[in-house]
Amino acid sequence: QTVSVSATASHPIPTTLWGQMFEDISSGDGGLYAELLQNRAFQQVTPNTAAALNAWSAINGGQISVVADSVPVSNSLPNSLRFNVPTGSTGQVGFANSGFFGMKVVASSTYKGSFFVKFPTASSFRGNLIVGLRTTSGSTIVSQSVPIRGSTTSWQQINVSLTPRTTPPSTDNQFFVTIDGAAASGQTINFAMFSLFPPTFKNRANGMRDDVATALAEMQPKFFRFPGGNNLGQTVPTRWQWNATIGSFLDRPGRAGDWGYINTDGLGLLEYLLFCEDLGMEPIMAVWAGFALGGTSVAQTGLEPYIQQAIDQINFVIGDPATSAPAARRAALGRAQPFKLTYVEIGNEDFFASDTYTYRWPAFVDALRSAFPNLKFIATSNINSPVLSPNPAQWDHHVYQTPTWFAQNSFFYDDMPRNGVTFFEGEYAAISTNPNDIFGSPANGRLTFSTMQSASGEAAYMIGMERNSDIVFAASYAPLLGHVAGSQWTPNLIAFDTGNVYRSASYFVQKLFSTNMGNEYIPSTLPSRTGTVFWGVTRNTATGEIIIKVSNTVATQANLTFVLPFANVATSGSLQVLTGAATASNSPTTPSALAPATTTITTGKTFTFAAAGFSVNVITIKAS
Ligand SMILES: [NH3+][C@H]1C[C@H](O)[C@@H](O)[C@@H]1CO
């Protein structure tokens, strides 16, 4: 196959083309968000139930229960941990938190802990709490003594700073609080709002888990879609609400998330926005748009308060503190300057409620567009079905399919009309090899981790989106992150457990495209729509490099001859290649089965290239 490359670019590559979609789907709390304690503030639990004590356990006979405190630590956090030392206790008595499937502890790292404590009734007790980290088998890793007294009947915040000298043998570790049982026999002490942070990404307070955030940063993503996805809201009262996710932890009630567990909302709107800036990403921010996934749509006559809440959410991001209360909240939290925001998504997957989207879309867009005329609003129902008014200028298209589907739909956007409407491929992934049961179980073809076959199929589809990036302005694989021990969805771009991060085959494909984007598209001989090998050419005008991406989606090697029209073409270029067996994948048991390799290849005005079976290739050549 000969590929003739054009001398002139057809269109600029949008700066936002490759990015990340994020929602908390076993990926926020216990994942990207660095808080180590699970159920840290007993949010949204029913007092006096075993479930309320999730992740908490007693030590040496300590009696613990979650109670609705008569004087809670804050209005948003009505529950406390009631700790009673049985009379006749001996030895250290207390309780522990098991984190999210344990917690990673590393020597010489400093773990910053805090909690609130009070005696519900005054007593003459004076003594010390021992606060620290221990292995699940009970041996202390590091601890600190904290004096308390029974006269403290109002909430007192305690802060500890724990720096272990040794690294424990595993991640089976706990945070603990104990007291001398004999000295404290019969005492009752209340606790609230625990928190324990390891060192975070860029050392941000209330920040991100360093190894996970580092893996995200390595992709050099250009946008970040948040906070959902489904996690926008299963019911109207439990929807994501921006104002419940900012400020002090004491003011964040948490919510029942859409994936079967409580979201602390410690990872909130300001944390998302700061993370966008830390990684050089533009936000693509969703507003809840009157449809709850459980099936409820707010009636047209009842939308106003939710539209106002969306306006306030946007004002928190870009408003003027002098004229907008939500913007003044942002300034009071230390950020007077507005954040960069171009795109706002109206809802999520509203094809589940197209009938009401026909009135919800105009209600939100008309109000938001008049409040923020410079923003672009993305519709989330099926493209032009139903027809919406006003006609959306941006659509969010999602597709989960087989590897073959992606290879066969590399030309998905080639036939779209060029009429000013642009597209956000907000979620796409090859998730099953079974076209008759895409969302089924692993026994029925569902992928647990992406494979070389799925990643090369996705690459073929991405080559198509790059070719059509005059109308595709952004695309992101989904879901981005998932905890291997408790995920609601597979495959994820990045899997992680308590101590490790696993970069998938698809992760390396996303990274290859995002770190080798170029800034203009160079047309070339089109691949066959029904073929199995796909290629695309871009140029980086700053470096004078031609970037050729090739995806071979089948086992047989593909031989290509490239013909470049440029006067000067380097005789050698760099090749970054990800290749392996069709079913090869990176997983906890085979964490580095697949990794890109960089070599030098012979290039020139005309050169041949052999694309290995099941391979994704990026060739970079100096040319002018
Ligand atoms: N059902 C998928 C589509 C939705 O937007 C996401 O929350 C889910 C996983 O990426």
XYZ file of C-alpha atoms and ligand atoms in Angstrom:
634
model
C 0.000 0.000 0.000
C 1.484 3.364 -1.024
C 0.567 6.398 1.025
C 1.080 9.731 -0.681
C 1.259 12.583 1.809
C -0.061 16.030 0.869
C 2.198 19.074 0.976
C -0.377 21.279 2.624
C -2.378 20.990 5.815
C -6.170 20.698 5.632
C -6.999 22.059 9.087
C -5.552 22.862 12.493
C -5.746 20.187 15.186
C -7.899 21.522 18.046
C -5.752 22.003 21.148
C -8.369 20.135 23.187
C -8.455 16.969 21.061
C -7.274 14.296 23.545
C -8.268 14.428 27.187
C -9.789 12.650 30.147
C -13.299 11.864 31.317
C -13.606 11.605 35.100
C -16.397 10.647 37.460
C -16.270 8.929 40.840
C -16.782 5.287 39.785
C -14.523 3.540 42.318
C -12.089 6.171 41.189
C -12.542 9.274 43.351
C -12.764 8.320 47.024
C -10.164 5.612 47.523
C -8.705 6.424 44.125
C -7.568 9.726 42.663
C -8.568 11.553 45.878
C -5.750 10.966 48.357
C -7.778 10.669 51.622
C -6.692 7.381 53.185
C -9.616 6.816 55.581
C -12.848 5.273 54.329
C -16.110 6.506 55.906
C -14.087 9.272 57.515
C -17.011 11.360 58.683
C -19.891 8.872 58.893
C -21.634 10.825 56.142
C -25.055 9.717 54.906
C -25.104 6.604 57.144
C -27.854 5.451 59.494
C -26.696 5.731 63.127
C -26.555 2.600 65.296
C -26.173 0.268 62.325
C -23.270 -1.986 61.459
C -23.107 -0.378 58.000
C -22.518 2.992 59.651
C -19.252 1.556 61.007
C -18.007 0.581 57.527
C -14.159 0.442 57.590
C -14.070 0.990 61.397
C -13.310 -1.771 63.912
C -12.774 -2.019 67.645
C -9.392 -2.741 69.272
C -9.089 -4.821 72.446
C -12.703 -4.553 73.562
C -13.298 -0.876 72.799
C -17.011 -0.254 72.211
C -17.788 1.892 69.152
C -21.011 2.975 67.505
C -22.131 5.754 65.188
C -24.595 8.095 66.892
C -26.591 11.123 65.803
C -24.793 13.586 68.035
C -26.974 15.917 70.141
C -24.328 18.575 69.451
C -22.829 17.532 66.095
C -19.461 18.766 64.891
C -21.362 20.654 62.162
C -24.788 20.792 60.582
C -23.495 18.947 57.528
C -21.973 16.169 59.648
C -24.648 15.083 62.145
C -23.026 11.760 63.107
C -20.214 11.010 65.550
C -18.304 7.932 66.618
C -19.223 7.134 70.208
C -16.281 5.310 71.892
C -16.771 3.671 75.289
C -14.021 2.050 77.405
C -15.638 -0.867 79.239
C -14.982 -0.927 82.978
C -12.248 -3.340 83.887
C -10.408 -2.829 80.599
C -6.675 -3.358 80.556
C -4.079 -2.575 77.914
C -4.551 -0.253 74.947
C -8.264 -0.071 73.976
C -9.610 1.797 70.960
C -10.566 1.527 67.311
C -9.055 1.439 63.807
C -9.909 2.410 60.232
C -8.952 -0.064 57.481
C -8.830 2.555 54.707
C -9.772 1.527 51.167
C -8.688 -2.126 51.061
C -5.847 -1.157 53.410
C -3.506 1.796 53.082
C -0.026 2.196 51.655
C 2.516 3.394 54.240
C 6.057 4.368 53.226
C 8.950 5.153 55.515
C 9.950 8.823 55.737
C 6.662 9.996 54.233
C 4.637 12.206 56.540
C 0.988 11.329 57.094
C -1.159 14.242 58.254
C -4.080 13.200 60.406
C -6.832 15.169 62.063
C -10.045 14.532 63.944
C -12.450 16.174 66.369
C -12.903 14.900 69.922
C -15.094 15.744 72.931
C -16.414 14.138 76.093
C -20.242 14.103 75.740
C -20.420 14.524 79.520
C -17.696 16.164 81.559
C -15.413 13.919 83.611
C -12.294 14.330 85.677
C -10.349 12.170 83.261
C -6.895 13.314 82.150
C -4.841 11.050 79.927
C -3.392 10.446 76.499
C -4.719 9.071 73.243
C -2.259 7.067 71.194
C -2.853 7.923 67.533
C -0.988 6.237 64.707
C -0.618 3.664 61.985
C -0.348 -0.067 62.519
C -0.373 -3.228 60.500
C -3.649 -5.108 60.415
C -1.988 -7.753 62.573
C -1.579 -5.093 65.234
C 2.049 -4.040 65.257
C 2.537 -0.300 65.537
C 4.283 1.361 62.582
C 4.285 4.888 63.989
C 2.315 6.636 66.728
C 1.946 9.880 68.608
C 0.625 10.595 72.106
C -2.114 13.242 72.361
C -3.243 14.595 75.765
C -7.019 14.866 76.324
C -9.109 15.755 79.339
C -12.656 15.021 80.417
C -13.416 18.711 80.826
C -13.412 19.081 77.019
C -17.135 18.847 76.343
C -17.137 20.893 73.155
C -15.509 19.750 69.927
C -11.725 20.125 69.861
C -9.712 19.497 66.689
C -6.610 17.339 67.059
C -3.889 17.286 64.396
C -1.155 14.654 64.182
C 1.829 14.334 61.891
C 3.072 10.759 61.547
C 6.389 9.897 59.889
C 7.184 6.182 59.983
C 10.813 5.164 60.087
C 10.085 1.799 58.479
C 7.952 0.685 55.557
C 5.572 -2.084 56.614
C 5.631 -5.327 54.637
C 2.294 -4.762 52.882
C -0.578 -2.346 52.372
C -2.617 -4.177 55.024
C -2.387 -1.258 57.408
C -4.743 0.781 59.523
C -5.106 4.143 61.211
C -5.775 3.698 64.937
C -6.693 5.561 68.120
C -6.251 3.868 71.499
C -6.191 4.793 75.190
C -4.966 3.058 78.318
C -7.925 0.885 79.236
C -7.270 0.784 82.961
C -6.786 4.560 83.250
C -9.805 5.334 81.031
C -12.055 2.581 82.295
C -15.709 3.639 82.023
C -15.015 6.788 79.973
C -17.125 7.701 76.915
C -15.514 9.899 74.242
C -17.016 11.159 70.971
C -15.045 11.567 67.755
C -15.899 13.141 64.396
C -14.512 14.140 60.975
C -11.382 12.029 60.775
C -8.917 12.581 57.955
C -5.519 11.139 57.063
C -3.510 12.264 54.025
C -0.235 10.963 52.595
C 1.980 13.347 50.634
C -0.129 14.399 47.635
C 0.468 15.245 43.965
C 2.246 18.624 43.897
C 1.791 18.614 47.687
C -1.662 20.161 47.367
C -3.728 20.225 50.553
C -6.767 17.977 50.158
C -5.060 16.777 47.015
C -4.671 13.804 44.737
C -2.956 10.429 45.198
C 0.520 11.009 43.791
C 1.030 7.811 41.742
C -2.446 7.959 40.171
C -2.232 11.666 39.352
C 1.261 11.126 37.930
C -0.065 8.472 35.558
C -2.775 10.900 34.437
C -0.279 13.738 33.991
C 2.025 11.573 31.836
C -0.707 11.510 29.188
C -0.463 15.301 28.824
C -4.272 15.487 28.631
C -5.831 18.629 27.190
C -9.245 18.563 28.903
C -10.952 17.029 31.921
C -14.655 16.186 31.865
C -16.204 16.094 35.338
C -18.113 15.372 37.599
C -19.986 12.777 35.492
C -21.148 10.634 33.757
C -23.735 8.727 35.670
C -22.384 10.166 38.913
C -24.232 13.395 38.188
C -27.216 11.935 40.008
C -29.396 8.899 40.521
C -32.180 10.876 42.218
C -33.021 14.577 42.418
C -32.118 14.957 46.112
C -28.866 12.977 45.775
C -27.685 14.709 42.613
C -24.190 16.249 42.564
C -24.466 19.800 43.908
C -21.469 22.072 43.459
C -22.141 24.087 46.615
C -22.067 20.928 48.767
C -18.559 20.097 47.527
C -16.590 23.250 48.439
C -15.055 24.747 51.569
C -14.366 23.104 54.911
C -14.947 19.348 55.254
C -17.364 20.361 58.003
C -19.583 21.870 55.305
C -19.539 18.915 52.931
C -22.406 16.480 53.755
C -21.426 13.924 51.107
C -24.015 12.134 48.993
C -25.121 8.694 47.898
C -23.228 8.439 44.610
C -24.545 6.668 41.537
C -22.214 3.684 41.796
C -23.420 2.111 45.021
C -21.321 3.897 47.635
C -21.271 7.208 49.479
C -19.200 10.032 47.953
C -17.454 12.161 50.568
C -17.284 15.100 48.131
C -13.869 15.805 49.594
C -12.904 15.840 45.928
C -15.075 18.790 45.018
C -15.462 21.540 42.456
C -12.438 23.596 43.523
C -10.215 20.493 43.728
C -11.300 19.487 40.205
C -10.522 22.960 38.849
C -7.109 23.138 40.532
C -6.298 19.665 39.188
C -7.205 20.884 35.690
C -4.671 23.684 36.080
C -2.031 21.354 37.554
C -2.215 19.175 34.424
C -2.810 21.947 31.887
C -6.320 20.702 31.134
C -9.410 22.695 30.197
C -12.516 21.728 32.159
C -15.459 20.270 30.299
C -17.865 20.723 33.164
C -21.284 19.126 33.380
C -24.288 20.676 35.070
C -27.125 18.497 36.312
C -29.948 19.182 33.886
C -33.151 17.937 35.481
C -32.909 14.218 34.761
C -31.970 11.729 37.497
C -30.795 8.333 36.262
C -33.313 6.595 38.505
C -35.849 7.849 35.964
C -37.097 11.172 37.320
C -37.263 14.235 35.074
C -38.095 17.553 36.661
C -41.214 19.068 35.084
C -40.717 22.053 32.801
C -42.400 24.300 35.350
C -40.055 23.157 38.100
C -36.687 23.667 36.423
C -35.896 27.189 37.592
C -34.098 26.350 40.882
C -31.880 23.812 39.084
C -31.102 26.275 36.318
C -30.168 28.822 38.961
C -27.954 26.237 40.672
C -26.215 25.622 37.311
C -25.704 29.366 36.843
C -24.219 29.552 40.343
C -21.965 26.569 39.599
C -20.626 28.307 36.492
C -20.233 31.587 38.385
C -18.141 29.778 40.970
C -15.809 28.893 38.094
C -15.729 32.086 36.039
C -17.820 34.742 37.821
C -16.710 38.129 39.118
C -16.383 38.131 42.922
C -17.595 41.730 42.963
C -20.931 40.890 41.387
C -21.525 37.190 42.016
C -21.906 35.485 45.406
C -20.664 32.091 44.146
C -17.605 33.841 42.669
C -17.103 35.577 46.002
C -17.102 32.086 47.588
C -14.280 31.166 45.196
C -12.338 34.277 46.157
C -12.890 33.565 49.845
C -11.389 30.120 49.269
C -8.246 31.783 47.948
C -8.921 32.020 44.244
C -10.048 35.484 43.147
C -9.076 34.857 39.526
C -11.607 32.989 37.404
C -10.688 29.613 35.921
C -10.556 28.929 32.200
C -13.871 27.460 31.005
C -15.174 27.094 27.469
C -17.411 24.037 27.455
C -20.370 23.200 29.684
C -22.195 19.927 29.197
C -25.958 19.985 29.766
C -26.599 16.733 31.640
C -25.227 13.292 30.815
C -26.471 10.680 28.342
C -29.837 12.364 28.083
C -30.778 9.868 25.389
C -32.119 8.031 28.441
C -34.680 10.839 28.713
C -34.904 12.357 25.245
C -38.589 13.135 25.692
C -37.903 15.566 28.519
C -34.583 16.758 27.090
C -36.662 18.484 24.394
C -37.740 20.992 27.068
C -34.847 20.680 29.518
C -32.198 21.471 26.874
C -33.763 24.796 25.774
C -34.626 25.776 29.343
C -31.006 25.347 30.462
C -29.270 26.546 27.306
C -31.383 29.667 26.848
C -30.789 30.729 30.457
C -27.099 29.782 30.543
C -26.361 31.280 27.135
C -27.851 34.621 28.136
C -25.898 34.546 31.415
C -22.665 33.357 29.765
C -22.680 34.258 26.059
C -19.074 33.152 25.533
C -19.550 29.561 26.692
C -20.252 26.600 24.427
C -22.959 24.168 25.509
C -22.812 20.452 24.711
C -25.952 18.384 24.183
C -25.955 14.785 25.395
C -28.953 13.115 23.724
C -28.557 11.156 20.480
C -27.232 13.360 17.682
C -30.186 15.179 16.091
C -32.585 12.567 17.434
C -34.783 14.110 18.571
C -34.142 17.432 16.887
C -33.538 19.986 19.606
C -34.256 23.696 19.589
C -32.113 25.685 19.788
C -30.028 23.445 17.557
C -26.968 22.327 19.538
C -23.622 23.485 18.170
C -21.832 20.743 20.138
C -22.855 17.111 20.789
C -21.378 14.533 23.150
C -21.293 11.116 21.499
C -20.612 7.933 23.532
C -19.859 4.477 22.186
C -18.893 1.212 23.899
C -18.322 -1.537 21.387
C -16.080 -4.378 20.225
C -12.521 -3.930 18.953
C -13.749 -4.862 15.483
C -16.492 -2.247 15.589
C -13.902 0.466 16.264
C -11.695 -0.726 13.391
C -14.718 -0.821 11.097
C -15.884 2.647 12.151
C -12.696 4.574 11.716
C -14.664 6.654 9.192
C -17.523 7.385 11.614
C -17.052 11.152 11.335
C -16.008 11.382 7.664
C -19.609 11.544 6.491
C -20.819 14.028 9.113
C -21.968 17.298 7.537
C -19.613 20.263 7.865
C -22.197 22.820 9.040
C -20.565 24.355 12.095
C -21.696 21.590 14.433
C -18.771 20.026 16.309
C -18.454 16.819 18.319
C -17.099 15.652 21.663
C -16.477 11.901 21.719
C -16.965 12.010 25.458
C -16.787 8.284 26.140
C -15.514 5.477 23.964
C -13.837 2.131 24.613
C -13.713 -1.382 23.251
C -15.144 -3.285 26.182
C -16.206 -6.677 24.857
C -15.318 -9.125 22.091
C -18.967 -10.221 21.967
C -21.062 -7.988 19.667
C -24.202 -9.593 21.052
C -23.456 -8.759 24.678
C -21.361 -5.593 24.843
C -22.090 -4.852 28.496
C -22.032 -8.487 29.621
C -19.794 -10.378 31.993
C -16.219 -11.537 31.436
C -17.594 -15.035 30.876
C -19.467 -13.601 27.931
C -16.728 -11.584 26.244
C -16.421 -8.529 28.509
C -12.861 -7.304 28.885
C -11.473 -6.861 32.390
C -8.372 -5.072 31.112
C -7.878 -3.647 27.657
C -5.889 -5.803 25.248
C -3.616 -5.146 22.297
C -6.574 -5.997 20.048
C -8.934 -3.549 21.795
C -6.308 -0.814 21.961
C -5.424 -1.108 18.264
C -9.139 -0.950 17.409
C -9.449 2.205 19.499
C -6.367 3.600 17.751
C -8.020 3.056 14.373
C -11.048 5.000 15.592
C -8.785 7.739 16.998
C -6.989 8.014 13.653
C -10.439 8.702 12.192
C -11.194 11.333 14.828
C -7.811 12.975 14.211
C -8.568 13.090 10.454
C -11.949 14.646 11.268
C -10.657 16.956 13.969
C -12.089 19.859 11.993
C -15.372 18.752 13.599
C -14.179 16.557 16.504
C -12.852 18.943 19.157
C -12.375 16.518 22.020
C -12.334 12.774 22.710
C -11.776 10.721 25.843
C -11.673 7.033 26.681
C -13.995 6.022 29.506
C -13.939 5.149 32.291
C -10.582 6.631 33.211
C -9.839 4.904 36.518
C -11.014 1.872 38.467
C -9.959 0.112 41.674
C -9.234 -3.526 40.836
C -10.728 -4.682 44.141
C -14.063 -2.989 43.778
C -14.874 -1.570 40.387
C -18.331 -1.138 38.911
C -17.018 -1.151 35.331
C -14.263 -2.736 33.254
C -12.075 -2.120 31.422
C -10.712 1.137 32.780
C -7.948 3.121 31.166
C -5.939 2.904 34.389
C -6.498 0.248 37.033
C -5.095 0.643 40.519
C -5.076 -1.061 43.871
C -4.039 0.223 47.273
C -0.379 0.306 46.406
C -0.015 0.195 42.637
C -1.145 1.764 39.371
C -1.581 -0.392 36.255
C -1.265 1.392 32.897
C -3.340 -0.494 30.321
C -2.703 -1.080 26.613
C -5.329 1.574 25.892
C -3.593 3.954 28.297
C -0.412 3.764 26.220
C -2.436 4.357 23.035
C -4.113 7.422 24.561
C -0.710 8.652 25.697
C 0.903 8.037 22.277
C -1.796 10.126 20.572
C -1.966 12.878 23.179
C 1.801 13.401 23.403
C 2.259 13.310 19.611
C -0.670 15.448 18.499
C 0.884 17.907 16.076
C -0.993 21.136 15.448
C -2.192 20.675 11.868
C -3.623 17.763 9.894
C -1.864 16.677 6.693
C -4.116 14.729 4.289
C -2.763 11.530 2.742
C -4.025 8.573 0.733
C -7.056 7.393 2.689
C -6.992 3.947 4.288
C -9.673 1.583 3.088
C -12.901 1.989 5.043
C -13.172 -1.773 5.160
C -9.488 -2.348 5.735
C -7.622 -3.441 8.830
C -4.690 -0.982 8.775
C -5.207 2.725 9.377
C -2.901 5.710 9.271
C -2.960 9.492 9.626
C -0.434 12.311 9.287
C -0.111 15.492 11.328
C 2.577 18.129 11.510
C 4.125 19.965 14.426
C 4.939 23.318 12.840
C 6.994 24.367 15.862
C 9.422 21.465 15.545
C 9.028 20.905 11.781
C 8.174 17.274 12.442
C 5.833 15.092 10.455
C 3.989 12.633 12.714
C 2.601 9.477 11.133
C 0.323 7.257 13.222
C -0.374 3.722 12.061
C -2.646 1.148 13.656
C -2.596 -2.452 12.513
C -5.702 -4.118 13.942
C -4.957 -7.690 12.797
C -2.210 -10.258 13.284
C -0.623 -10.000 9.854
C 2.148 -7.467 9.275
C 1.222 -4.560 7.002
C 3.773 -3.071 4.582
C 3.307 0.587 3.783
C 5.286 2.883 1.493
C 5.149 6.545 2.428
C 5.813 9.196 -0.184
C 6.497 12.640 1.276
C 6.413 15.771 -0.952
C 8.757 17.830 1.164
C 12.092 19.072 -0.124
C 14.099 17.964 2.899
C 13.181 14.792 4.715
C 15.411 13.287 7.392
C 16.788 9.886 6.491
C 16.047 8.556 9.920
C 13.077 9.024 12.184
C 11.861 7.808 15.532
C 9.344 5.020 15.918
C 7.310 4.554 19.075
C 5.493 1.252 18.896
C 3.110 -0.605 21.174
C 2.638 -4.167 20.022
C 1.848 -7.620 21.370
C -0.426 -10.608 21.042
C -4.100 -9.876 20.449
C -5.108 -10.827 23.987
C -2.024 -9.413 25.720
C -2.922 -6.978 28.478
C -1.397 -5.218 31.473
C -2.961 -6.352 34.724
C -1.983 -6.798 38.381
C -0.564 -10.191 37.482
C 1.121 -8.992 34.263
C 1.674 -5.276 34.969
C 4.136 -4.637 32.163
C 3.280 -7.189 29.520
C 2.872 -4.250 27.112
C 4.905 -1.042 26.971
C 5.810 1.288 24.113
C 9.295 0.889 22.674
C 11.166 3.680 20.928
C 13.582 2.915 18.091
C 15.095 4.655 15.086
C 13.905 3.734 11.593
C 15.083 4.592 8.095
C 12.981 7.324 6.534
C 13.286 9.670 3.558
C 11.165 11.229 0.832
C 10.037 7.688 0.119
C 10.356 4.946 2.685
C 8.748 1.659 3.528
C 7.384 0.784 6.942
C 6.333 -2.621 8.223
C 3.566 -2.285 10.779
C 3.714 -5.333 13.041
C 0.573 -7.349 13.630
C -1.557 -5.800 16.382
C 0.518 -2.656 16.691
C 0.049 1.044 17.232
C 2.902 3.070 15.762
C 3.965 6.720 15.895
C 6.661 7.721 13.405
C 8.241 11.158 13.842
C 10.339 12.641 11.030
C 11.971 16.039 10.590
C 10.812 17.435 7.267
C 10.580 20.849 5.581
N -22.672 4.087 31.553
C -21.418 4.814 31.209
C -21.848 6.088 30.558
C -21.920 7.080 31.672
O -21.803 8.421 31.238
C -20.752 6.704 32.552
O -21.023 7.133 33.842
C -20.695 5.194 32.479
C -19.312 4.598 32.519
O -18.401 5.358 31.814
